[in-house]
Coordinates of C-alpha atoms and ligand atoms in Angstrom, one line a residue:
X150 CA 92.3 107.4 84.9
X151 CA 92.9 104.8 87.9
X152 CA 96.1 102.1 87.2
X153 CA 95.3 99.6 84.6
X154 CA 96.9 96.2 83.9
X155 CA 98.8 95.4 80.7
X156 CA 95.9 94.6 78.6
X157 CA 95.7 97.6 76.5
X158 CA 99.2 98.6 76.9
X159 CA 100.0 95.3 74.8
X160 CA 97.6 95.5 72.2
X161 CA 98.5 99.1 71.6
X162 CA 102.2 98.0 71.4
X163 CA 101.6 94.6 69.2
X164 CA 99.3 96.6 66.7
X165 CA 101.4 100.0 66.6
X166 CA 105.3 98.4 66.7
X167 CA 106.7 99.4 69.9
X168 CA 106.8 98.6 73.5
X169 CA 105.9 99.3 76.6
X170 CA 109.2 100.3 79.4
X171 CA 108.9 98.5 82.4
X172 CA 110.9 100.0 85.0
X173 CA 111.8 99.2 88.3
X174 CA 111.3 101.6 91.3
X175 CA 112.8 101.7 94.5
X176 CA 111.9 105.0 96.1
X177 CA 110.4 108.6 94.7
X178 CA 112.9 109.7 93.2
X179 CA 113.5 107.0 90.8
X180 CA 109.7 107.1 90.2
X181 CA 109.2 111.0 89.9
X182 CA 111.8 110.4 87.5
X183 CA 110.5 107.4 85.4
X184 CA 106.6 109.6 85.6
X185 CA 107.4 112.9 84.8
X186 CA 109.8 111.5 81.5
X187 CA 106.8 109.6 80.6
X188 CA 104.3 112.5 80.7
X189 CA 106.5 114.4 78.7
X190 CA 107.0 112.1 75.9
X191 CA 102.9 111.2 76.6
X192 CA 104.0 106.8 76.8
X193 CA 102.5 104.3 78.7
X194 CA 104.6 102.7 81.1
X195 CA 104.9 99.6 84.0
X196 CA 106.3 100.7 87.3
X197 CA 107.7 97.4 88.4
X198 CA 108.5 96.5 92.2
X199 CA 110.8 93.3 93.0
X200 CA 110.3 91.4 96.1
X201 CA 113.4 93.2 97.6
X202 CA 111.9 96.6 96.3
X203 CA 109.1 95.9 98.5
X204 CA 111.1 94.7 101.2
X205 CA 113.2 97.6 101.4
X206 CA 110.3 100.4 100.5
X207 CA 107.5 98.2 101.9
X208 CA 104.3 97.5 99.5
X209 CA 101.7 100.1 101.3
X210 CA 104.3 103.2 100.6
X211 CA 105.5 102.3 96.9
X212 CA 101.1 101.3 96.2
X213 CA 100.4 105.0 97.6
X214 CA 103.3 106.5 95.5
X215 CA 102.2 104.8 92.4
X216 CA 98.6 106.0 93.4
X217 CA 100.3 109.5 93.7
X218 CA 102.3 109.2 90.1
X219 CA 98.8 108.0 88.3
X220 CA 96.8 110.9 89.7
X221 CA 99.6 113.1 88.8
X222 CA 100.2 112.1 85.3
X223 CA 97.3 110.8 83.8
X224 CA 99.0 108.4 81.7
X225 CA 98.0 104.6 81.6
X226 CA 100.1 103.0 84.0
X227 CA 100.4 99.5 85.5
X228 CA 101.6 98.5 89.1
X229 CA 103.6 95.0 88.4
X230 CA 105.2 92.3 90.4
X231 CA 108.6 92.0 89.0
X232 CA 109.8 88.6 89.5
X233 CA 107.1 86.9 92.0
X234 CA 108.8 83.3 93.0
X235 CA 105.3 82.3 94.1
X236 CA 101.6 81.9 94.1
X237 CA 102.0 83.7 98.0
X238 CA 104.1 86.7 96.9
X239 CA 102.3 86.9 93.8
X240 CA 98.9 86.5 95.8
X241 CA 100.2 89.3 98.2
X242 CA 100.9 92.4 95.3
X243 CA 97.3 90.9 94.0
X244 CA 95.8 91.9 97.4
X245 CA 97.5 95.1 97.8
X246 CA 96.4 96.8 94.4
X247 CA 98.8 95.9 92.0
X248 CA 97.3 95.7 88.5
X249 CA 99.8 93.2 87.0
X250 CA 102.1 90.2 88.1
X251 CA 105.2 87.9 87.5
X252 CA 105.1 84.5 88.4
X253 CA 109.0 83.4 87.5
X254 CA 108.9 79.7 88.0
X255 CA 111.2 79.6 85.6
X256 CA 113.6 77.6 87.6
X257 CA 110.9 74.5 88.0
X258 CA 110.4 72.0 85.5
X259 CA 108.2 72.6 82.9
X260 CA 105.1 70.9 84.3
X261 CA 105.7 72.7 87.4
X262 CA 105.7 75.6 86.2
X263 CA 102.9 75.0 84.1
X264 CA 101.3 74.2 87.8
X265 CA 102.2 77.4 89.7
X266 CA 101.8 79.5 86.5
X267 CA 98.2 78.7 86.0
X268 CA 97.1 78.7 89.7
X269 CA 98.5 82.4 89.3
X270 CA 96.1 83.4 86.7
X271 CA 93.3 81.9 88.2
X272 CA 93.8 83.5 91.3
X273 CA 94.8 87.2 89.6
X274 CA 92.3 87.7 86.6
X275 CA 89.1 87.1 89.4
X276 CA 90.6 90.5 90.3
X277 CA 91.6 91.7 86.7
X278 CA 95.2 91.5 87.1
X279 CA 97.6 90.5 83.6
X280 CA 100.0 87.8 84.3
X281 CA 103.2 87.9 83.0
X282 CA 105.4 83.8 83.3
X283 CA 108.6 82.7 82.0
X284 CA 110.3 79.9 80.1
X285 CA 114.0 79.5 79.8
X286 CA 116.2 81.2 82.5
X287 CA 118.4 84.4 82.2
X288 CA 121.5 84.4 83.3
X289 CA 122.6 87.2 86.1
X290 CA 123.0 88.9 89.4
X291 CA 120.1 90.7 91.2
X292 CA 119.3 90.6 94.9
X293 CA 116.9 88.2 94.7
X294 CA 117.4 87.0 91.6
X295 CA 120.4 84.9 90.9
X296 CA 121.4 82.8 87.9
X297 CA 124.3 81.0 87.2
X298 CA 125.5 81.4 83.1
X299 CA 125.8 77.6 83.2
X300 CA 122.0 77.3 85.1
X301 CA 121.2 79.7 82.2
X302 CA 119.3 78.3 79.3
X303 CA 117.6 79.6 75.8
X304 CA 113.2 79.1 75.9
X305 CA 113.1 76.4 73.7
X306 CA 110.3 77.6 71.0
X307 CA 108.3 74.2 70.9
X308 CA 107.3 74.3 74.5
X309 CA 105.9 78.0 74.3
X310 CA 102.7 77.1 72.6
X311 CA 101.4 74.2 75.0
X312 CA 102.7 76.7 77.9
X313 CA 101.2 80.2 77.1
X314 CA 97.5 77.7 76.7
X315 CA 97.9 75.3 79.7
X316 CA 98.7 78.3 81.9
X317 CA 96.2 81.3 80.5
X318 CA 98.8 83.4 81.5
X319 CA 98.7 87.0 79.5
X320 CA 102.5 87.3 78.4
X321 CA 105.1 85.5 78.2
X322 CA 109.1 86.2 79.0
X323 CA 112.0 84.5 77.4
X324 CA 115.7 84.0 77.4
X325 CA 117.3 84.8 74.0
X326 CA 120.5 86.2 75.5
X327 CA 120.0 88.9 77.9
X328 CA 121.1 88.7 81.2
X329 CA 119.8 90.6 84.5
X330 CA 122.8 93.4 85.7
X331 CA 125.3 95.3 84.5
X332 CA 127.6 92.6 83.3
X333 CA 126.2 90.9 80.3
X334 CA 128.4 90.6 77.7
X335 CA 132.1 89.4 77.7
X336 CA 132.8 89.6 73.8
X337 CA 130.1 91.1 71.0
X338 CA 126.9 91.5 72.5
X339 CA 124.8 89.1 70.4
X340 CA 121.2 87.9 71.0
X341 CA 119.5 84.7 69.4
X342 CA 116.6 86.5 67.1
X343 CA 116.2 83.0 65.3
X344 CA 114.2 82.0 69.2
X345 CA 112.3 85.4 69.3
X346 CA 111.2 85.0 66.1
X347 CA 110.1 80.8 66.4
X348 CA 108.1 82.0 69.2
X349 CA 106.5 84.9 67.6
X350 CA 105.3 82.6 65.4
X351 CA 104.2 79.9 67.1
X352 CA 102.1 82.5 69.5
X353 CA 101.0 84.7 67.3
X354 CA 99.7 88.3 68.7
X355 CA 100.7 87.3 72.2
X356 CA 102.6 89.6 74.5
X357 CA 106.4 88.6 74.6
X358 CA 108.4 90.1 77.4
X359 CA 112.5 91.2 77.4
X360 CA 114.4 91.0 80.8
X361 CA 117.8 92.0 81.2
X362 CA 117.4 94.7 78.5
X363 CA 119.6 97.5 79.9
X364 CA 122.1 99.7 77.7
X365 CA 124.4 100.3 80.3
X366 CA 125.5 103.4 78.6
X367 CA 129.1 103.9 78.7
X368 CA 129.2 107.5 79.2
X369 CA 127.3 107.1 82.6
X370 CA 130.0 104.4 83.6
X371 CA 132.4 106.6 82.8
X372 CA 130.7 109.3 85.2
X373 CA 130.6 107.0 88.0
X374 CA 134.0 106.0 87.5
X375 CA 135.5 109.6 87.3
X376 CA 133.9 110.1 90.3
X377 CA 134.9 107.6 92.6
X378 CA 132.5 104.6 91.9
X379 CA 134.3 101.7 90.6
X380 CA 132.7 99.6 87.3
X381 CA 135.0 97.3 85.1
X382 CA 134.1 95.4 81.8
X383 CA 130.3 96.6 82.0
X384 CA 128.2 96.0 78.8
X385 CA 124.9 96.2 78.1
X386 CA 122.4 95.6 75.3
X387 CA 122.8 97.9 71.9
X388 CA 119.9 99.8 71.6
X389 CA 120.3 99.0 67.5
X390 CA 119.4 95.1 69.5
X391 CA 116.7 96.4 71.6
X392 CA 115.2 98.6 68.2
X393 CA 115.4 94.6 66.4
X394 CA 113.7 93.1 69.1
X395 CA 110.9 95.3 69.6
X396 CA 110.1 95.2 66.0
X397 CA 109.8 91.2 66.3
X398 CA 106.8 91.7 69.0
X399 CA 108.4 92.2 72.2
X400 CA 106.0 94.4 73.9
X401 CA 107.8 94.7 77.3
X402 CA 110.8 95.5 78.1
X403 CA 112.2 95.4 81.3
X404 CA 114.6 98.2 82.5
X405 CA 116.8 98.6 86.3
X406 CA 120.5 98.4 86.0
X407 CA 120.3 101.3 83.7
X408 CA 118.2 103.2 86.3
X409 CA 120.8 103.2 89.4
X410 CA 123.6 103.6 86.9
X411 CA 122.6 106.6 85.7
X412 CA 120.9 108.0 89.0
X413 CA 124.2 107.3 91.0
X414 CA 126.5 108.4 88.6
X415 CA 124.7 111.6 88.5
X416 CA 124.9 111.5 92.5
X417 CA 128.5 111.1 92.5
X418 CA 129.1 113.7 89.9
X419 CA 127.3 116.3 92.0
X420 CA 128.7 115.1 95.6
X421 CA 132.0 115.6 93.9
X422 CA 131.5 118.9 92.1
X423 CA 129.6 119.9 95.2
X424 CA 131.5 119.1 97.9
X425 CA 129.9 121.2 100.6
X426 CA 125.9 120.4 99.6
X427 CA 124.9 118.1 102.3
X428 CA 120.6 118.6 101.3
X429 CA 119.4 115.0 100.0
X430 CA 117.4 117.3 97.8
X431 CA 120.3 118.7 96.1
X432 CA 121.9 115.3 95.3
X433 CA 118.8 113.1 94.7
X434 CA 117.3 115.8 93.1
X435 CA 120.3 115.7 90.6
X436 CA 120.0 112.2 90.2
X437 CA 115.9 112.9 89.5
X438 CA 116.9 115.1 86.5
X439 CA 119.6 113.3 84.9
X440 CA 117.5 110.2 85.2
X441 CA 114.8 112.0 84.2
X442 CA 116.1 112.8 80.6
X443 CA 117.8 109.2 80.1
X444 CA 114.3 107.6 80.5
X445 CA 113.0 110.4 78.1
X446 CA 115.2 109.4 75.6
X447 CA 115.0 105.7 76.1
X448 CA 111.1 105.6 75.6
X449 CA 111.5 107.8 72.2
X450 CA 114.6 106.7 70.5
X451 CA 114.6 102.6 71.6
X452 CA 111.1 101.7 72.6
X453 CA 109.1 104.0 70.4
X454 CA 106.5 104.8 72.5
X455 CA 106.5 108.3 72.7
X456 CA 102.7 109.8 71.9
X457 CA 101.1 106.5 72.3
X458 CA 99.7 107.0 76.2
X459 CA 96.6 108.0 74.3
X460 CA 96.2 104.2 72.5
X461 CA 96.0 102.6 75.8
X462 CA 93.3 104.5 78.0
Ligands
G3H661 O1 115.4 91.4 87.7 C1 115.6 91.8 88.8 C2 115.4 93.3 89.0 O2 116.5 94.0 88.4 C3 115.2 93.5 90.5 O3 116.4 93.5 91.2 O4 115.9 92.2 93.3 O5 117.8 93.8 93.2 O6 115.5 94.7 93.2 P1 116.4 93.6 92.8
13P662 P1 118.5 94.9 83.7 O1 119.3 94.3 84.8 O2 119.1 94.6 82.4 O3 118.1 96.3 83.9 O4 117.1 94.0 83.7 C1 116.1 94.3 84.6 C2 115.0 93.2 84.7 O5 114.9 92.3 83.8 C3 114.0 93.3 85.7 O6 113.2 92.3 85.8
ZN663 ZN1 114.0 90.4 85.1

């Protein structure tokens, strides 16, 4: 089957109570990775590329690997935007094949983003390409994404109806307490359920999208830290928290940090115990596996979407 947009994928997740992994690639390892733990627990999944994804790998190369991993797989997969900052860079993965978009306007006002939001859609679904938008603002450090905690602020429930129909977007992300990086908690992590559910309610069987959703498992900082990498006070989100909020209708959830954790401390681990291996293949291929079986585990035990590739085609 060719790539498909998020269509499918939500309305298989909404109806059967889990969600789609949306994860961020950078290269082929990361994707071989992400795939071939897909096709073995038979999920759909997003492949996601930020604007500095794109700018490192270039769009042509990661469109043609994607191409590569859909052929390979056959699972239902979409091609996203992760994180377009606007109607140009969102216009521009349109025009190069990507199935799916994010227009994060987030930082506008709310008629603003209303504006850019909707010229979005209209522009993508002439070419049959979901559109994911956001309201409220995550706090956190990316490359291009940037957020102070105090420019940070909750989706405020009662704006998410007018929004969602003013913009015809086809999902919708907000800020309940998740935070982009590897850094998101200083106490208990603790997320504001009372918000997911308001807007559940007041959007009824539409899409609702969770950034900033990695676990930041402490046994892989651990790794990294034991050998040589240096990672203090990391925290992520339970997976107990993640389980919660996929049973309240989150349908995508949105996973890097956990990605080049994992990878690199699996790197390090081998350059260390493997002093002399100087192949790329040995190392990245290490850091292929071990991701490999994180991702695995991640779409069975916290997203649930192991065995549902066949709902979405
Ligand atoms: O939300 C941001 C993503 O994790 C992408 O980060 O811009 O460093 O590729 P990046
Ligand atoms: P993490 O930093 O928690 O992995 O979040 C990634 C994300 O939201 C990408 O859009
Ligand atoms: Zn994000």
């Amino acid at each position: 089957m060719p790539l498909v947009n998020t269509k499918k994928m939500f309305k298989a997740a909404y109806d059967g109570h889990f969600a789609v992994g949306a994860f961020n690639i950078n290269n082929l390892e990361l994707l071989q990775a992400i795939v071939d733990a897909a096709k073995e627990e038979q999920s759909p999944i997003i492949l996601q590329a930020s604007l500095s994804a794109i700018k490192y790998a270039k769009i042509n190369y990661l469109k043609k690997l994607v191409d590569a991993a859909v052929e390979d797989s056959g699972l239902p997969i979409a091609l996203h935007l992760d994180h377009g900052d606007s109607f140009e860079s969102c216009k521009m993965a349109v025009d190069a094949g990507f199935t799916s978009v994010m227009i994060d306007a987030s930082h506008h006002s709310f008629e603003e983003n209303i504006l850019i939001s909707k010229k979005v859609a209209d522009y993508a679904h002439q070419y049959n390409v979901t559109v994911e938008a956001e309201l409220g603002r995550l706090a956190g450090v990316e490359d291009e994404v940037n957020v102070s905690a105090e420019d940070s602020s909750y989706t405020r429930p009662e704006e998410v109806e007018e929004f969602v129909k003013k913009t015809g977007v086809d999902s919708l992300a907000i800020a309940i307490g998740t935070s982009h990086g590897a850094f998101k908690f200083k106490g208990e992590p603790k997320l504001r359920f009372d918000i997911l559910e308001e807007c559940e309610k007041r959007i009824r069987n539409f899409p609702i999208v969770l950034h900033g959703a990695s676990n930041i498992p402490q046994q892989f900082v651990e790794m990294l830290v034991e050998n040589g990498g240096s990672m203090s006070d990391a925290k992520g989100i339970p997976d107990e928290l993640l389980r919660k909020a996929v049973s309240l209708a989150v349908c995508k959830v949105n996973i890097d940090s956990d990605l080049r954790l994992v990878f690199t401390s699996a790197v390090r681990k081998h350059f260390k115990t493997n002093p002399s291996h100087f192949d790329p293949r040995q190392y990245l291929g290490a850091g292929r596996e071990q991701l490999k079986q994180f991702v695995k585990e991640k779409l069975k035990n916290a997203l649930g979407s192991s065995g549902h590739a066949k709902d979405c085609m």
